Amino acid sequence: MTTESAPVLVAGAGLAGLSTAMFLGLHEVPALVVERHAGLSTQPKARGQMPPTMEALATAGVAGRFLEAAPPGGTESIIVIAESVTGRVLHDFVQTAPDLSGLSAAPMAATSQERAERILADRAVQLGAEIRFSTILETFRQEDDRVVATLLDTATGRRRTVTSRYLVGADGHKGTIRDAAGIAAHGRTSARPARTMFLQFEADLDVTLRGAAFGLFYLRNPALPGGSVTVVTTDHPGRYVVSCGFGPDEEPDRDALTEMIRTACGVPDLDVTIVNAAWSSSGEHVTRVADTFHSGRVLLAGDAAHLMPPTGGQGGNTAVMDGYHLAWRLAYALAGVAGPGLIASYDAERRPYADALAEQQYANMVQRRAPHLRDDTVAEIMDPAVVLFGYVSPSGAFVREPGEERPLFEDPAAPSGRPGTRAPHVRLSREGVPMSARDLFGTGFTVLAGAEGGIWEKAAAEAARSLRVPIETYVVGGAPELGDPDGRFPAAYGITSTGAVLVRPDGVIAWRSLGEAGLAELEGALRTVLA
């Protein structure tokens, strides 16, 4: 059996695994990604990228590619509740993306997971990652300073041992790494365990999208499995996907599936070509969030960490953002400039958000597809802008300010600037060209100082040398090269003209000084963040 090594071993080449590998590559950490399937997904699956996701993708240089890969029609979708695709409509509406330009300068995109995975994989490889398909992670064990895994190449039958400093379990909701790491989970269950089948089919249907990019048809019909199925359009004209639930012992044959598709489409003699079929079973689970996203040198991302209904479209976005928020932590730990507490902070910050998001997705599911499940445990549906931009981490890699109350969410239109929140978008100008404050963030730390805070440049340079971390410093509004035309920067970040704010590589505020301070305070804050 051959033995090799990699800094980080990533199990799973979906959105979470590929994003983790790509963002690790930005930090010059080459990841080894293993995927049990023979290639990337051919199912559309999750669709749509919200502005925070697009900001993260922009740091990796792929935001433009996502926009190019999206179908015509922008980000609008038509949602139809009907008896069949061509039959009686119970309710329909065109869903227009909310205007979030006041909270982010980044656009939204409507790229399917099928195309997104290919963009992420290409960029990850460009940045040094290796992706091996038809490869199963059979077993692993944790040692003091490494993880030792056994991989099986299903194409050749060969096994090899890989040692890595960290293992990222991004192997989906059916993955084995969470259980093997001894991590339990919690969530909502269904009284009727079912398996979901995703069928891609081609047919000549008269579907009107009213200029929208894609359509979602929620069908309610007693002749359909379980009384309801969902049909969605794809990037390919004339090709559709139907998702339907079957009981644990049901095994429909091809003829039965063809008749089901005809019933769903409302055309009894429809000429149907089934392209492929895939089971995606979550068993009895409707939502499932791991009790911890971190156990020793094993970390979870994507559906392996948090399973939620697709209603609301946040599962795929959260998977990408898991990789974004995790990669810099792994890179800094591997570089020896951070302690184990920085890795542990990934769980402290991401898990409460996943819990809240799973409940929001469940509430959306109840509203759209299962009103009979509404009871007093279903969360009130929040403003999407608050969910996307207003999260306040209860604890993590930041310096908590004394005596503050920390709600789980705040109004992003009136940002507090407190540590542990997203650094807010403020319109700035660089040499007369408009830009966002968030365009200043990259792979290192960033110090944003007020107009009279020139002292911070020297302090940041000395802290960077002392702690061996990259820090970029900008004086906002104090020089013509970086202007604050609306005068919003100090209030949005909660500082004065002599103060400064420290922003992490993932665009989260780590610390701030209301007014003038110096090297000791800044270095102390960095040591806290880096654990």
XYZ file of C-alpha atoms in Angstrom:
531
model
C 0.000 0.000 0.000
C 1.489 3.352 -1.050
C 1.728 6.260 1.396
C 1.534 9.953 0.599
C 0.778 13.197 2.388
C -1.189 16.416 1.909
C -1.634 19.468 4.149
C -5.433 19.143 4.000
C -7.479 16.169 2.817
C -10.977 17.111 1.643
C -13.565 14.356 1.267
C -16.227 15.370 -1.223
C -16.115 17.376 -4.465
C -19.394 19.214 -4.089
C -19.849 22.915 -3.438
C -18.388 22.792 0.074
C -15.375 20.617 -0.708
C -14.427 22.401 -3.920
C -14.864 25.822 -2.310
C -12.670 24.801 0.618
C -9.981 23.590 -1.787
C -10.204 26.742 -3.888
C -9.975 29.132 -0.957
C -7.123 27.086 0.538
C -5.333 27.539 -2.768
C -5.642 31.312 -2.410
C -3.597 30.907 0.765
C -1.095 28.696 -1.103
C -2.243 25.519 0.640
C -2.610 22.643 -1.872
C -5.513 20.411 -0.885
C -6.153 16.827 -1.946
C -9.841 16.349 -2.780
C -11.317 12.854 -3.080
C -14.738 12.144 -4.532
C -16.503 8.779 -4.586
C -18.339 9.530 -7.837
C -16.658 9.241 -11.234
C -17.080 12.955 -11.944
C -18.783 16.158 -10.924
C -22.542 16.399 -10.551
C -24.704 16.393 -13.664
C -27.767 17.489 -11.697
C -28.689 21.208 -11.491
C -29.310 20.868 -7.723
C -28.791 24.138 -5.851
C -29.111 27.284 -7.935
C -28.294 30.888 -7.127
C -25.513 32.844 -5.457
C -26.299 35.663 -3.033
C -24.140 38.828 -2.829
C -22.036 37.643 0.170
C -21.233 34.467 -1.781
C -20.367 36.504 -4.869
C -18.041 38.677 -2.768
C -16.227 35.558 -1.585
C -16.055 34.182 -5.119
C -14.648 37.505 -6.313
C -11.665 37.119 -3.982
C -10.890 33.884 -5.843
C -11.347 35.526 -9.228
C -14.379 33.508 -10.346
C -17.364 35.814 -9.741
C -17.345 36.845 -13.392
C -17.400 33.233 -14.517
C -20.472 32.594 -12.364
C -22.297 35.501 -13.992
C -21.360 34.206 -17.449
C -22.600 30.697 -16.591
C -26.032 31.868 -15.439
C -29.002 31.418 -17.803
C -30.646 34.382 -19.572
C -33.262 36.160 -17.501
C -31.143 37.395 -14.621
C -32.025 36.097 -11.164
C -35.811 36.110 -11.526
C -37.661 32.839 -11.112
C -41.260 31.922 -11.635
C -42.820 29.829 -8.884
C -45.974 27.946 -9.773
C -48.216 25.924 -7.487
C -50.404 23.803 -9.741
C -51.937 20.411 -10.383
C -49.471 19.797 -13.221
C -46.900 21.732 -15.221
C -49.419 22.462 -17.988
C -52.581 22.101 -15.898
C -54.681 24.192 -13.539
C -52.637 26.775 -11.663
C -53.494 27.271 -8.007
C -51.086 30.145 -7.492
C -48.087 31.576 -9.307
C -45.767 34.546 -9.055
C -42.497 35.778 -10.480
C -39.969 35.985 -7.691
C -37.746 38.999 -8.148
C -34.472 39.227 -6.301
C -34.586 41.859 -3.555
C -32.560 45.017 -3.992
C -29.556 44.440 -1.756
C -27.330 47.075 -3.345
C -27.326 49.110 -0.144
C -25.727 46.183 1.691
C -23.314 44.901 -0.957
C -21.885 46.131 -4.234
C -21.772 42.532 -5.502
C -24.468 41.259 -7.880
C -26.485 38.088 -7.509
C -26.091 35.159 -9.888
C -28.374 32.272 -10.866
C -25.780 29.641 -11.737
C -26.756 26.000 -11.270
C -24.701 23.662 -9.101
C -23.868 21.621 -12.203
C -22.014 24.587 -13.704
C -20.811 26.024 -10.386
C -18.935 22.857 -9.466
C -16.992 22.942 -12.712
C -15.945 26.552 -12.193
C -14.858 25.838 -8.620
C -12.990 22.680 -9.604
C -11.118 24.408 -12.427
C -10.039 27.262 -10.179
C -9.093 24.953 -7.305
C -6.798 22.975 -9.622
C -5.300 26.202 -10.982
C -4.462 27.141 -7.397
C -2.760 23.839 -6.623
C -5.465 21.402 -5.575
C -5.609 17.815 -6.791
C -8.995 16.176 -7.343
C -9.311 12.388 -7.496
C -12.603 10.909 -8.625
C -13.819 7.326 -8.059
C -12.009 7.469 -4.720
C -13.558 6.506 -1.398
C -12.213 7.498 1.994
C -12.672 4.141 3.716
C -11.246 4.753 7.183
C -9.293 7.350 9.122
C -7.776 7.782 12.522
C -6.627 10.885 14.347
C -3.182 11.133 15.881
C -1.652 14.004 17.842
C -0.426 15.974 14.858
C -2.126 14.380 11.859
C -4.960 12.355 10.363
C -4.171 9.021 8.714
C -6.711 7.956 6.077
C -7.114 4.930 3.831
C -8.341 5.682 0.311
C -9.784 3.169 -2.156
C -9.564 3.817 -5.890
C -12.728 2.082 -7.072
C -11.581 2.098 -10.703
C -8.413 0.079 -10.003
C -9.135 -1.493 -6.612
C -5.905 -0.037 -5.207
C -5.654 1.331 -1.706
C -3.281 3.978 -0.430
C -2.611 5.727 2.855
C -2.723 9.515 3.033
C -1.557 11.515 6.015
C -2.766 15.078 6.412
C -2.720 17.758 9.058
C -6.486 18.217 8.783
C -9.441 16.359 7.278
C -12.470 18.264 5.983
C -15.625 16.177 5.783
C -17.592 17.651 2.894
C -19.084 14.322 1.880
C -22.738 15.359 1.952
C -25.708 14.346 4.038
C -25.129 10.671 3.241
C -21.434 10.877 4.118
C -19.702 8.800 6.741
C -17.098 11.148 8.186
C -19.376 12.823 10.719
C -20.348 9.503 12.288
C -16.795 8.146 12.096
C -15.571 11.234 13.964
C -18.081 10.510 16.731
C -20.150 13.644 16.088
C -23.859 13.430 16.842
C -26.515 15.620 15.241
C -29.877 17.195 15.990
C -32.804 18.443 13.929
C -36.327 17.804 12.719
C -37.510 14.410 11.551
C -40.370 13.240 9.380
C -43.070 10.849 10.529
C -42.864 9.212 7.111
C -39.289 8.366 6.201
C -38.890 8.641 2.465
C -36.344 8.577 -0.295
C -36.245 11.337 -2.858
C -35.584 10.570 -6.499
C -34.279 13.221 -8.887
C -35.193 12.404 -12.474
C -33.755 14.352 -15.383
C -35.936 14.048 -18.443
C -36.341 15.609 -21.855
C -39.696 16.507 -23.328
C -41.336 19.036 -25.608
C -43.393 21.041 -23.111
C -45.197 24.331 -23.514
C -43.708 26.097 -20.484
C -43.929 29.876 -20.164
C -41.367 31.430 -17.850
C -42.439 35.046 -18.456
C -38.842 36.062 -19.060
C -37.585 34.543 -15.794
C -34.298 32.660 -15.652
C -35.859 29.438 -14.413
C -39.081 27.948 -13.138
C -40.101 25.908 -10.094
C -43.373 23.995 -10.236
C -44.729 22.745 -6.921
C -47.363 20.223 -7.963
C -50.229 19.083 -5.764
C -52.068 16.121 -7.217
C -53.289 12.919 -5.488
C -52.206 10.937 -8.565
C -48.553 11.808 -7.858
C -46.297 10.006 -5.340
C -47.159 11.321 -1.899
C -49.564 13.757 -3.514
C -46.876 16.220 -4.537
C -43.707 16.505 -6.621
C -41.501 19.373 -7.767
C -40.457 20.064 -11.356
C -37.701 22.567 -12.201
C -36.289 23.835 -15.457
C -32.580 23.445 -16.189
C -29.839 25.216 -18.116
C -30.693 23.046 -21.127
C -33.867 23.902 -23.108
C -36.295 21.020 -23.143
C -34.660 19.329 -20.151
C -36.300 19.235 -16.718
C -35.797 17.678 -13.315
C -38.598 16.189 -11.264
C -38.048 15.385 -7.588
C -40.445 13.017 -5.926
C -40.579 11.083 -2.685
C -41.059 7.345 -2.396
C -41.420 5.095 0.585
C -38.371 3.180 1.823
C -39.528 -0.027 0.122
C -40.811 1.435 -3.150
C -38.800 0.671 -6.286
C -40.605 2.165 -9.287
C -39.561 0.804 -12.684
C -38.898 2.901 -15.779
C -42.446 2.560 -17.106
C -43.901 3.726 -13.797
C -41.508 6.694 -13.720
C -42.464 7.641 -17.268
C -46.167 7.609 -16.370
C -45.438 9.670 -13.250
C -43.640 12.281 -15.388
C -46.589 12.408 -17.800
C -48.953 12.942 -14.886
C -46.727 15.666 -13.451
C -46.556 17.392 -16.833
C -50.294 17.000 -17.470
C -49.786 15.401 -20.909
C -50.924 11.733 -20.949
C -49.171 10.838 -24.213
C -46.060 12.962 -23.722
C -42.943 11.656 -25.453
C -40.495 11.397 -22.518
C -36.793 10.576 -22.527
C -35.386 9.854 -19.063
C -31.787 11.094 -19.042
C -30.810 9.844 -15.608
C -32.192 9.105 -12.163
C -30.566 9.528 -8.779
C -31.703 8.744 -5.266
C -31.021 11.317 -2.580
C -32.187 9.978 0.736
C -32.007 11.838 4.004
C -34.043 9.125 5.684
C -36.250 10.552 8.395
C -34.331 13.831 8.591
C -35.890 17.081 7.390
C -33.209 19.207 9.030
C -30.020 17.956 10.637
C -27.215 20.023 12.131
C -24.103 18.428 13.605
C -23.650 18.986 17.332
C -20.180 20.309 16.540
C -18.444 21.159 13.274
C -15.040 20.356 14.740
C -13.577 17.304 16.438
C -9.811 17.287 16.824
C -8.378 17.582 13.326
C -11.660 16.785 11.577
C -13.947 19.577 10.398
C -17.336 19.427 8.684
C -18.669 21.594 5.882
C -21.735 21.710 3.656
C -24.502 19.122 3.992
C -22.277 16.954 6.176
C -22.519 19.742 8.754
C -25.996 21.083 8.110
C -28.835 19.489 6.166
C -31.818 21.710 5.405
C -34.732 21.817 2.955
C -33.945 23.533 -0.360
C -36.753 26.056 0.026
C -35.114 29.436 0.379
C -32.024 28.570 -1.642
C -29.454 28.931 1.132
C -27.991 25.423 1.344
C -25.610 25.880 -1.580
C -24.646 29.406 -0.555
C -23.858 28.246 2.959
C -21.724 25.396 1.612
C -19.558 27.826 -0.362
C -19.299 30.175 2.602
C -18.264 27.303 4.885
C -15.199 26.887 2.693
C -14.557 30.636 2.695
C -14.700 30.945 6.485
C -12.775 27.707 7.106
C -9.900 27.984 4.621
C -8.104 30.977 6.133
C -8.233 29.355 9.571
C -6.641 26.166 8.256
C -4.027 28.120 6.313
C -2.987 30.220 9.312
C -2.840 27.165 11.561
C -0.734 25.288 8.999
C 1.614 28.278 8.731
C 2.236 28.117 12.479
C 0.939 31.623 13.188
C -2.257 30.527 14.956
C -3.153 28.226 17.808
C -5.790 25.468 17.910
C -8.356 27.921 19.233
C -8.601 29.507 15.792
C -9.698 26.181 14.303
C -12.189 25.677 17.137
C -13.718 29.092 16.430
C -15.090 27.760 13.125
C -17.642 25.724 15.063
C -18.405 28.540 17.502
C -19.274 30.894 14.664
C -20.779 28.741 11.928
C -22.951 26.316 13.914
C -25.356 28.839 15.513
C -25.877 30.346 12.079
C -26.541 26.912 10.566
C -29.115 26.170 13.276
C -30.953 29.419 12.566
C -30.745 28.959 8.805
C -32.066 25.395 8.929
C -35.112 26.641 10.826
C -35.641 29.437 8.289
C -35.474 26.959 5.405
C -37.914 24.687 7.240
C -40.310 27.600 7.766
C -40.118 28.369 4.043
C -40.861 24.714 3.279
C -43.923 24.758 5.521
C -45.198 27.950 3.908
C -44.667 26.800 0.316
C -45.201 23.074 0.367
C -46.484 21.735 3.690
C -48.880 24.140 5.450
C -50.269 21.212 7.433
C -46.985 21.104 9.387
C -47.358 24.627 10.778
C -47.333 24.727 14.571
C -45.925 26.949 17.298
C -42.401 25.525 16.809
C -42.077 26.881 13.268
C -39.928 29.998 13.155
C -41.202 33.296 11.839
C -39.746 33.933 8.400
C -37.126 36.658 8.647
C -36.236 39.372 6.162
C -33.724 37.698 3.809
C -31.453 40.748 4.098
C -31.187 40.218 7.852
C -30.423 36.512 7.406
C -27.742 37.207 4.784
C -26.052 40.257 6.271
C -27.105 40.639 9.898
C -25.667 37.595 11.707
C -23.919 38.336 14.998
C -21.596 35.523 16.108
C -22.151 34.680 19.782
C -18.451 33.839 20.206
C -15.442 33.096 18.060
C -12.246 34.560 16.638
C -12.815 38.170 17.624
C -12.435 40.411 20.658
C -15.773 40.700 22.390
C -16.492 44.118 23.805
C -17.326 44.339 27.529
C -20.916 44.669 28.662
C -22.474 44.309 25.208
C -25.663 42.413 24.468
C -25.357 40.160 21.438
C -28.560 39.367 19.573
C -28.135 36.601 17.021
C -29.129 39.007 14.239
C -29.109 42.767 13.819
C -30.461 45.147 11.192
C -27.756 45.300 8.505
C -29.154 48.625 7.279
C -28.016 50.092 10.606
C -24.817 48.103 11.276
C -23.284 48.192 14.725
C -19.715 47.535 13.580
C -19.225 45.289 16.592
C -16.632 42.501 16.432
C -18.060 39.219 15.214
C -20.259 40.841 12.564
C -19.838 41.205 8.829
C -17.778 44.277 7.971
C -20.423 46.488 6.351
C -20.426 47.709 2.789
C -19.673 51.429 2.630
C -19.337 53.285 -0.640
C -15.787 54.607 -1.001
C -13.756 56.026 -3.875
C -10.171 55.262 -4.833
C -8.614 57.991 -6.930
C -12.110 59.008 -7.987
C -13.292 55.488 -8.923
C -16.265 54.176 -6.840
C -15.640 51.039 -4.813
C -16.862 49.236 -1.712
C -15.050 49.014 1.595
C -15.357 45.264 1.182
C -13.238 45.407 -1.972
C -10.290 46.124 0.337
C -10.399 42.693 1.972
C -8.321 39.810 0.639
C -6.397 36.888 2.086
C -4.783 38.779 4.966
C -5.961 41.018 7.782
C -7.011 44.586 7.049
C -6.872 47.657 9.253
C -9.282 50.440 8.300
C -8.441 53.677 10.085
C -10.416 56.890 10.392
C -9.424 60.045 8.525
C -7.068 61.155 11.330
C -5.779 57.682 12.117
C -2.477 57.708 10.301
C -0.777 56.363 13.440
C -2.335 52.968 12.727
C -0.215 52.379 9.630
C 2.968 52.081 11.672
C 1.284 49.983 14.391
C -0.120 47.555 11.820
C 3.252 47.176 10.074
C 4.962 46.370 13.380
C 2.225 43.913 14.402
C 2.500 42.173 11.041
C 6.250 41.698 11.511
C 5.874 40.533 15.105
C 3.131 37.972 14.488
C 4.131 37.007 10.917
C 0.708 37.691 9.424
C -0.118 39.908 6.437
C -1.891 43.180 7.259
C -2.977 45.850 4.803
C -3.763 49.285 6.231
C -5.981 51.980 4.735
C -6.780 55.466 6.034
C -10.351 56.116 4.930
C -11.321 59.654 4.084
C -8.047 61.218 5.131
C -6.404 61.225 1.751
C -7.666 61.763 -1.795
C -6.666 58.251 -2.868
C -9.326 56.651 -0.600
C -12.313 58.892 -0.082
C -15.505 58.496 1.924
C -17.899 60.510 -0.243
C -20.984 59.857 1.891
C -19.180 60.239 5.222
C -20.632 56.910 6.396
C -17.490 55.002 7.262
C -16.932 56.042 10.933
C -20.559 55.516 11.958
C -20.955 52.230 10.069
C -17.897 50.782 11.803
C -18.507 52.444 15.188
C -15.255 54.409 15.429
C -14.110 58.045 15.463
C -11.792 59.783 13.029
C -8.787 58.638 15.094
C -9.975 55.070 15.631
C -9.513 51.894 13.610
C -11.081 48.529 12.946
C -9.355 45.192 12.347
C -11.010 42.994 9.723
C -10.250 39.288 9.257
C -9.420 37.645 5.911
C -13.057 36.514 5.627
C -14.459 40.021 5.972
C -15.578 39.716 9.605
C -14.736 42.444 12.106
C -12.215 41.121 14.629
C -11.633 44.174 16.846
C -12.015 47.923 16.902
C -10.690 50.903 18.782
C -13.105 53.782 19.136
C -10.259 56.292 19.139
C -6.496 56.456 19.075
C -4.548 53.527 20.540
C -1.401 51.793 19.374
C 0.717 48.730 18.806
C 0.032 47.058 22.151
C -3.734 47.106 21.676
C -3.635 46.001 18.055
C -1.128 43.222 18.704
C -3.121 42.038 21.697
C -6.257 41.864 19.569
C -4.457 39.850 16.889
C -3.112 37.418 19.485
C -6.648 36.885 20.765
C -8.026 36.291 17.286
C -5.198 33.910 16.364
C -5.530 32.129 19.709
